[in-house]
Amino acid sequence: MNAQDIRKVFFDFFASRGHDVVASAPMVVKDDPTLMFTNAGMNQFKDLFLGNSEIKEPRVANTQKCLRVSGKHNDLEEVGVDTYHHTMFEMLGNWSFGDYFKKEAIQWAWELLTDHYKIDPEKLYVTIFEGDQADGLPMDEEAYAVWKELIAEERILKANKKDNFWEMGETGPCGPCSEIHVDLRPEAERRQLSGAELVNQDHPQVIEVWNLVFMEFNRMGDQSLKSLPNKHIDTGMGLERLAMVLQGKTSNYDTDVFQPYIKLIEVRTGMKYTSRRQ
Ligand code: SER
């Protein structure tokens, strides 16, 4: 499946579940002093989450061009060092504005990955928010219960606020999240050491592909959490990473998203590109 097919499958899947497919927002953010560049698909919908604008279309999907070079989400130090971070990348997302919540978001993510993209469920792990005392938040039992219907319990891992509580910036919409990770190591390696040990450990072949955020709160300037007027879904799946998975590669740079440019650079410079595993 090339990148274009991957986008199409995503849009068709969510369109058939009542989502309006909309365009990516510009990468330079206007009218929001908390953010310089679009760092996530949800930025353009911030006012809908906060209840500052009227919800006209409760289900939306798109692919958003994101730039993570400053502020809370800054991947700059990772770029060029590993095989799966980029300054600019594309994030496939589906949103529910006060409509469906955890159950549908999780079930549809699983269905899309395993039935439509045909990713082997034996290679997938999921994480859920373990709770956080300082914020007075309990473990996400609801997400856990939904995942238990879909995946073996030993594949559901609990993770802390750093990995499983998503916040747009120092202030703004936020909530617990559930991530889906894929283990791309060869079978012999997978048999030797469970992928569960490598989730969130910066292993280049055990990586997060999709983040499902359950937006419930607004982080205030004094760092307290205020409940949002409605509950929302914000998901983000890295197109380049998904392409790596579906094209059987071990580096995002070996996919059709980057190869045409790399090949052209080889021709123009007369130098050979070699992909490097970390
Ligand atoms: N906002 C979440 C993220 O950027 C999911 O879209 O990971």
mmCIF file of C-alpha atoms and ligand atoms in Angstrom:
data_model
loop_
_atom_site.group_PDB
_atom_site.id
_atom_site.type_symbol
_atom_site.label_atom_id
_atom_site.label_comp_id
_atom_site.label_asym_id
_atom_site.label_seq_id
_atom_site.Cartn_x
_atom_site.Cartn_y
_atom_site.Cartn_z
ATOM 1 C CA MET A 1 0.000 0.000 0.000
ATOM 2 C CA ASN A 2 1.578 3.289 -0.971
ATOM 3 C CA ALA A 3 1.039 6.475 1.062
ATOM 4 C CA GLN A 4 -1.822 7.559 -1.162
ATOM 5 C CA ASP A 5 -3.639 4.242 -0.670
ATOM 6 C CA ILE A 6 -3.036 4.464 3.075
ATOM 7 C CA ARG A 7 -4.698 7.890 3.256
ATOM 8 C CA LYS A 8 -7.602 6.701 1.108
ATOM 9 C CA VAL A 9 -8.290 3.630 3.259
ATOM 10 C CA PHE A 10 -8.281 5.868 6.339
ATOM 11 C CA PHE A 11 -10.658 8.450 4.862
ATOM 12 C CA ASP A 12 -13.014 5.810 3.399
ATOM 13 C CA PHE A 13 -13.160 3.978 6.716
ATOM 14 C CA PHE A 14 -14.107 7.055 8.717
ATOM 15 C CA ALA A 15 -16.350 8.535 6.009
ATOM 16 C CA SER A 16 -18.383 5.326 6.097
ATOM 17 C CA ARG A 17 -18.764 5.900 9.843
ATOM 18 C CA GLY A 18 -20.225 9.345 9.423
ATOM 19 C CA HIS A 19 -17.070 11.493 9.426
ATOM 20 C CA ASP A 20 -16.664 14.584 7.314
ATOM 21 C CA VAL A 21 -13.219 14.492 5.666
ATOM 22 C CA VAL A 22 -11.666 17.973 5.963
ATOM 23 C CA ALA A 23 -8.425 19.628 4.831
ATOM 24 C CA SER A 24 -5.211 19.979 6.798
ATOM 25 C CA ALA A 25 -4.911 23.348 8.566
ATOM 26 C CA PRO A 26 -1.925 25.588 7.675
ATOM 27 C CA MET A 27 1.249 24.783 9.605
ATOM 28 C CA VAL A 28 1.744 28.337 10.828
ATOM 29 C CA VAL A 29 -0.805 28.971 13.547
ATOM 30 C CA LYS A 30 -2.643 32.266 13.532
ATOM 31 C CA ASP A 31 -4.685 33.704 16.388
ATOM 32 C CA ASP A 32 -3.287 31.433 19.113
ATOM 33 C CA PRO A 33 -0.513 32.967 21.222
ATOM 34 C CA THR A 34 0.096 29.577 22.941
ATOM 35 C CA LEU A 35 1.382 27.969 19.758
ATOM 36 C CA MET A 36 3.705 28.968 16.911
ATOM 37 C CA PHE A 37 3.329 25.977 14.561
ATOM 38 C CA THR A 38 0.681 23.292 14.203
ATOM 39 C CA ASN A 39 1.985 20.447 16.358
ATOM 40 C CA ALA A 40 -1.062 18.155 16.184
ATOM 41 C CA GLY A 41 -4.210 17.556 14.203
ATOM 42 C CA MET A 42 -6.323 18.875 17.018
ATOM 43 C CA ASN A 43 -4.942 22.440 16.959
ATOM 44 C CA GLN A 44 -7.458 23.691 14.436
ATOM 45 C CA PHE A 45 -10.245 22.263 16.593
ATOM 46 C CA LYS A 46 -9.102 23.753 19.897
ATOM 47 C CA ASP A 47 -12.072 26.104 20.179
ATOM 48 C CA LEU A 48 -14.499 23.254 19.619
ATOM 49 C CA PHE A 49 -12.930 21.296 22.474
ATOM 50 C CA LEU A 50 -12.986 24.295 24.773
ATOM 51 C CA GLY A 51 -16.627 25.037 23.979
ATOM 52 C CA ASN A 52 -15.760 28.428 22.454
ATOM 53 C CA SER A 53 -17.295 27.667 19.082
ATOM 54 C CA GLU A 54 -20.401 25.827 18.022
ATOM 55 C CA ILE A 55 -20.102 22.161 16.994
ATOM 56 C CA LYS A 56 -21.579 21.909 13.503
ATOM 57 C CA GLU A 57 -20.035 18.640 12.373
ATOM 58 C CA PRO A 58 -19.547 16.234 15.296
ATOM 59 C CA ARG A 59 -17.391 13.698 13.374
ATOM 60 C CA VAL A 60 -14.378 14.755 11.334
ATOM 61 C CA ALA A 61 -11.315 13.040 9.822
ATOM 62 C CA ASN A 62 -8.255 14.389 8.028
ATOM 63 C CA THR A 63 -4.531 14.236 7.610
ATOM 64 C CA GLN A 64 -2.679 17.127 9.208
ATOM 65 C CA LYS A 65 0.783 18.445 8.375
ATOM 66 C CA CYS A 66 2.542 18.910 11.708
ATOM 67 C CA LEU A 67 5.773 20.608 12.721
ATOM 68 C CA ARG A 68 7.332 19.611 16.050
ATOM 69 C CA VAL A 69 10.312 21.909 16.423
ATOM 70 C CA SER A 70 9.471 24.007 19.464
ATOM 71 C CA GLY A 71 7.402 24.169 22.622
ATOM 72 C CA LYS A 72 5.952 21.171 24.464
ATOM 73 C CA HIS A 73 6.166 18.796 21.495
ATOM 74 C CA ASN A 74 9.665 19.212 20.130
ATOM 75 C CA ASP A 75 11.224 16.287 18.220
ATOM 76 C CA LEU A 76 14.179 18.215 16.837
ATOM 77 C CA GLU A 77 16.814 16.275 18.804
ATOM 78 C CA GLU A 78 15.469 12.976 17.447
ATOM 79 C CA VAL A 79 15.451 13.900 13.785
ATOM 80 C CA GLY A 80 18.257 12.358 11.757
ATOM 81 C CA VAL A 81 19.276 10.277 14.764
ATOM 82 C CA ASP A 82 16.563 7.646 14.612
ATOM 83 C CA THR A 83 14.420 6.159 11.855
ATOM 84 C CA TYR A 84 10.973 7.329 12.919
ATOM 85 C CA HIS A 85 10.917 10.993 14.025
ATOM 86 C CA HIS A 86 10.584 13.927 11.651
ATOM 87 C CA THR A 87 10.430 17.686 12.013
ATOM 88 C CA MET A 88 7.471 17.769 9.641
ATOM 89 C CA PHE A 89 5.158 14.804 9.423
ATOM 90 C CA GLU A 90 1.612 13.919 8.546
ATOM 91 C CA MET A 91 -0.890 12.803 11.127
ATOM 92 C CA LEU A 92 -4.036 10.913 10.186
ATOM 93 C CA GLY A 93 -6.813 11.697 12.638
ATOM 94 C CA ASN A 94 -10.449 11.152 13.456
ATOM 95 C CA TRP A 95 -12.367 13.425 15.799
ATOM 96 C CA SER A 96 -15.536 13.292 17.753
ATOM 97 C CA PHE A 97 -16.756 16.610 19.109
ATOM 98 C CA GLY A 98 -19.086 15.724 21.960
ATOM 99 C CA ASP A 99 -20.259 12.645 20.037
ATOM 100 C CA TYR A 100 -18.745 9.133 20.382
ATOM 101 C CA PHE A 101 -16.105 8.502 23.018
ATOM 102 C CA LYS A 102 -13.686 5.778 24.130
ATOM 103 C CA LYS A 103 -15.591 2.664 23.047
ATOM 104 C CA GLU A 104 -16.019 3.566 19.381
ATOM 105 C CA ALA A 105 -12.621 5.251 19.105
ATOM 106 C CA ILE A 106 -10.852 2.125 20.363
ATOM 107 C CA GLN A 107 -12.986 -0.386 18.470
ATOM 108 C CA TRP A 108 -12.626 1.488 15.182
ATOM 109 C CA ALA A 109 -8.874 1.942 15.576
ATOM 110 C CA TRP A 110 -8.493 -1.785 16.140
ATOM 111 C CA GLU A 111 -10.773 -2.677 13.244
ATOM 112 C CA LEU A 112 -8.967 -0.351 10.853
ATOM 113 C CA LEU A 113 -5.491 -1.589 11.767
ATOM 114 C CA THR A 114 -6.242 -5.310 11.832
ATOM 115 C CA ASP A 115 -9.059 -5.771 9.261
ATOM 116 C CA HIS A 116 -8.309 -3.056 6.727
ATOM 117 C CA TYR A 117 -4.567 -2.435 6.984
ATOM 118 C CA LYS A 118 -4.159 -6.138 7.878
ATOM 119 C CA ILE A 119 -1.589 -5.648 10.617
ATOM 120 C CA ASP A 120 -1.015 -8.900 12.498
ATOM 121 C CA PRO A 121 -2.671 -8.492 15.944
ATOM 122 C CA GLU A 122 0.199 -10.539 17.390
ATOM 123 C CA LYS A 123 2.477 -7.584 16.664
ATOM 124 C CA LEU A 124 0.330 -5.022 18.462
ATOM 125 C CA TYR A 125 0.428 -3.710 22.026
ATOM 126 C CA VAL A 126 -1.685 -1.001 23.581
ATOM 127 C CA THR A 127 -1.169 1.296 26.527
ATOM 128 C CA ILE A 128 -3.642 2.917 28.864
ATOM 129 C CA PHE A 129 -3.278 5.725 31.405
ATOM 130 C CA GLU A 130 -2.364 4.382 34.866
ATOM 131 C CA GLY A 131 -3.633 7.478 36.680
ATOM 132 C CA ASP A 132 -1.805 10.301 38.390
ATOM 133 C CA GLN A 133 -1.915 11.296 42.020
ATOM 134 C CA ALA A 134 -0.790 14.897 41.591
ATOM 135 C CA ASP A 135 -3.608 15.525 39.112
ATOM 136 C CA GLY A 136 -6.047 13.445 41.185
ATOM 137 C CA LEU A 137 -6.791 11.159 38.234
ATOM 138 C CA PRO A 138 -7.588 7.429 38.508
ATOM 139 C CA MET A 139 -6.497 4.675 36.131
ATOM 140 C CA ASP A 140 -8.444 4.608 32.876
ATOM 141 C CA GLU A 141 -10.652 1.584 33.675
ATOM 142 C CA GLU A 142 -13.027 2.376 30.846
ATOM 143 C CA ALA A 143 -10.361 2.141 28.122
ATOM 144 C CA TYR A 144 -8.980 -0.982 29.794
ATOM 145 C CA ALA A 145 -12.387 -2.674 29.688
ATOM 146 C CA VAL A 146 -12.871 -1.878 25.996
ATOM 147 C CA TRP A 147 -9.400 -3.140 25.077
ATOM 148 C CA LYS A 148 -9.961 -6.355 27.063
ATOM 149 C CA GLU A 149 -12.700 -7.285 24.591
ATOM 150 C CA LEU A 150 -10.277 -6.943 21.676
ATOM 151 C CA ILE A 151 -6.797 -7.965 22.745
ATOM 152 C CA ALA A 152 -5.125 -10.355 25.220
ATOM 153 C CA GLU A 153 -4.677 -8.760 28.629
ATOM 154 C CA GLU A 154 -0.893 -9.186 28.618
ATOM 155 C CA ARG A 155 -0.814 -6.875 25.611
ATOM 156 C CA ILE A 156 -2.523 -4.035 27.516
ATOM 157 C CA LEU A 157 0.153 -2.074 29.327
ATOM 158 C CA LYS A 158 -0.265 0.693 31.854
ATOM 159 C CA ALA A 159 1.720 3.854 31.324
ATOM 160 C CA ASN A 160 2.203 7.071 33.235
ATOM 161 C CA LYS A 161 1.297 10.681 32.636
ATOM 162 C CA LYS A 162 4.408 11.320 30.536
ATOM 163 C CA ASP A 163 3.344 8.803 27.891
ATOM 164 C CA ASN A 164 -0.402 8.517 28.371
ATOM 165 C CA PHE A 165 -1.807 11.911 29.198
ATOM 166 C CA TRP A 166 -1.797 14.136 26.145
ATOM 167 C CA GLU A 167 -1.621 17.909 26.423
ATOM 168 C CA MET A 168 -1.514 20.365 23.588
ATOM 169 C CA GLY A 169 0.827 22.767 25.359
ATOM 170 C CA GLU A 170 1.470 24.233 28.804
ATOM 171 C CA THR A 171 -2.218 25.110 28.880
ATOM 172 C CA GLY A 172 -5.228 23.986 26.857
ATOM 173 C CA PRO A 173 -7.257 20.878 26.038
ATOM 174 C CA CYS A 174 -5.897 17.589 27.353
ATOM 175 C CA GLY A 175 -6.852 14.144 28.544
ATOM 176 C CA PRO A 176 -5.767 10.569 29.131
ATOM 177 C CA CYS A 177 -4.812 8.634 26.042
ATOM 178 C CA SER A 178 -4.382 5.107 24.812
ATOM 179 C CA GLU A 179 -1.595 4.361 22.362
ATOM 180 C CA ILE A 180 -1.186 1.526 19.886
ATOM 181 C CA HIS A 181 2.351 0.235 19.395
ATOM 182 C CA VAL A 182 3.648 -2.163 16.791
ATOM 183 C CA ASP A 183 6.519 -4.617 17.151
ATOM 184 C CA LEU A 184 8.330 -4.945 13.823
ATOM 185 C CA ARG A 185 11.236 -7.089 14.995
ATOM 186 C CA PRO A 186 11.922 -10.419 13.232
ATOM 187 C CA GLU A 187 10.011 -13.383 14.663
ATOM 188 C CA ALA A 188 13.065 -14.983 16.303
ATOM 189 C CA GLU A 189 13.744 -11.761 18.222
ATOM 190 C CA ARG A 190 10.111 -11.426 19.169
ATOM 191 C CA ARG A 191 10.113 -14.961 20.592
ATOM 192 C CA GLN A 192 13.210 -14.272 22.645
ATOM 193 C CA LEU A 193 11.978 -11.064 24.247
ATOM 194 C CA SER A 194 8.369 -9.949 24.462
ATOM 195 C CA GLY A 195 7.574 -6.666 22.755
ATOM 196 C CA ALA A 196 5.770 -5.677 25.964
ATOM 197 C CA GLU A 197 9.243 -5.089 27.457
ATOM 198 C CA LEU A 198 10.161 -2.680 24.682
ATOM 199 C CA VAL A 199 7.095 -0.454 24.421
ATOM 200 C CA ASN A 200 8.010 3.171 25.197
ATOM 201 C CA GLN A 201 11.701 2.210 25.474
ATOM 202 C CA ASP A 202 12.900 4.029 22.325
ATOM 203 C CA HIS A 203 13.398 0.762 20.434
ATOM 204 C CA PRO A 204 13.430 1.676 16.697
ATOM 205 C CA GLN A 205 11.382 -1.407 15.775
ATOM 206 C CA VAL A 206 8.832 -1.210 18.581
ATOM 207 C CA ILE A 207 7.093 2.052 17.958
ATOM 208 C CA GLU A 208 3.893 3.931 18.623
ATOM 209 C CA VAL A 209 1.718 4.243 15.533
ATOM 210 C CA TRP A 210 -1.525 5.688 16.819
ATOM 211 C CA ASN A 211 -2.535 7.804 19.780
ATOM 212 C CA LEU A 212 -6.175 7.933 20.867
ATOM 213 C CA VAL A 213 -6.768 10.905 23.127
ATOM 214 C CA PHE A 214 -9.829 11.142 25.312
ATOM 215 C CA MET A 215 -10.192 14.911 25.694
ATOM 216 C CA GLU A 216 -11.902 15.774 28.941
ATOM 217 C CA PHE A 217 -9.938 18.595 30.548
ATOM 218 C CA ASN A 218 -8.529 22.046 30.081
ATOM 219 C CA ARG A 219 -5.103 22.614 31.697
ATOM 220 C CA MET A 220 -5.305 26.047 33.270
ATOM 221 C CA GLY A 221 -2.507 28.594 33.772
ATOM 222 C CA ASP A 222 -2.207 27.555 37.445
ATOM 223 C CA GLN A 223 -1.769 23.933 36.226
ATOM 224 C CA SER A 224 -5.111 22.759 37.610
ATOM 225 C CA LEU A 225 -7.466 20.708 35.436
ATOM 226 C CA LYS A 226 -10.923 21.955 34.602
ATOM 227 C CA SER A 227 -13.489 19.644 32.989
ATOM 228 C CA LEU A 228 -14.420 20.575 29.426
ATOM 229 C CA PRO A 229 -18.108 21.208 28.637
ATOM 230 C CA ASN A 230 -18.144 17.997 26.531
ATOM 231 C CA LYS A 231 -16.006 14.899 26.074
ATOM 232 C CA HIS A 232 -14.191 14.541 22.764
ATOM 233 C CA ILE A 233 -12.020 12.184 20.760
ATOM 234 C CA ASP A 234 -8.749 13.278 19.146
ATOM 235 C CA THR A 235 -6.690 10.593 17.439
ATOM 236 C CA GLY A 236 -3.386 10.906 15.643
ATOM 237 C CA MET A 237 -1.616 8.257 13.570
ATOM 238 C CA GLY A 238 1.766 8.922 11.968
ATOM 239 C CA LEU A 239 1.394 8.398 8.220
ATOM 240 C CA GLU A 240 5.129 7.835 7.693
ATOM 241 C CA ARG A 241 5.271 5.222 10.467
ATOM 242 C CA LEU A 242 2.199 3.428 9.190
ATOM 243 C CA ALA A 243 3.773 3.399 5.710
ATOM 244 C CA MET A 244 6.895 1.787 7.211
ATOM 245 C CA VAL A 245 4.740 -0.901 8.842
ATOM 246 C CA LEU A 246 2.612 -1.612 5.769
ATOM 247 C CA GLN A 247 5.515 -1.530 3.319
ATOM 248 C CA GLY A 248 7.580 -3.946 5.407
ATOM 249 C CA LYS A 249 10.412 -1.461 5.973
ATOM 250 C CA THR A 250 12.538 -0.790 9.041
ATOM 251 C CA SER A 251 12.896 2.948 8.520
ATOM 252 C CA ASN A 252 10.378 5.639 7.625
ATOM 253 C CA TYR A 253 12.956 6.930 5.153
ATOM 254 C CA ASP A 254 12.715 3.688 3.134
ATOM 255 C CA THR A 255 9.019 4.229 2.336
ATOM 256 C CA ASP A 256 7.531 5.839 -0.756
ATOM 257 C CA VAL A 257 7.020 9.009 1.304
ATOM 258 C CA PHE A 258 10.771 9.749 1.237
ATOM 259 C CA GLN A 259 12.401 7.498 -1.372
ATOM 260 C CA PRO A 260 11.615 9.584 -4.477
ATOM 261 C CA TYR A 261 13.355 12.590 -2.887
ATOM 262 C CA ILE A 262 16.260 10.539 -1.601
ATOM 263 C CA LYS A 263 16.753 8.979 -5.048
ATOM 264 C CA LEU A 264 16.752 12.405 -6.673
ATOM 265 C CA ILE A 265 19.290 13.676 -4.143
ATOM 266 C CA GLU A 266 21.480 10.646 -4.957
ATOM 267 C CA VAL A 267 21.351 11.518 -8.655
ATOM 268 C CA ARG A 268 22.022 15.207 -8.122
ATOM 269 C CA THR A 269 24.856 14.745 -5.620
ATOM 270 C CA GLY A 270 26.355 11.543 -7.016
ATOM 271 C CA MET A 271 26.361 10.162 -3.476
ATOM 272 C CA LYS A 272 24.813 6.901 -2.287
ATOM 273 C CA TYR A 273 22.164 6.867 0.440
ATOM 274 C CA THR A 274 22.437 4.070 2.958
ATOM 275 C CA SER A 275 19.703 3.588 5.514
ATOM 276 C CA ARG A 276 21.061 3.009 8.954
ATOM 277 C CA ARG A 277 19.416 1.041 11.712
ATOM 278 C CA GLN A 278 19.912 2.544 15.096
HETATM 279 N N1 SER B 1 -3.209 14.976 19.840
HETATM 280 C C1 SER B 1 -2.638 13.655 19.819
HETATM 281 C C2 SER B 1 -1.238 13.628 19.305
HETATM 282 O O1 SER B 1 -0.808 14.578 18.730
HETATM 283 C C3 SER B 1 -3.502 12.730 19.003
HETATM 284 O O2 SER B 1 -3.863 13.318 17.817
HETATM 285 O O3 SER B 1 -0.570 12.643 19.482
#
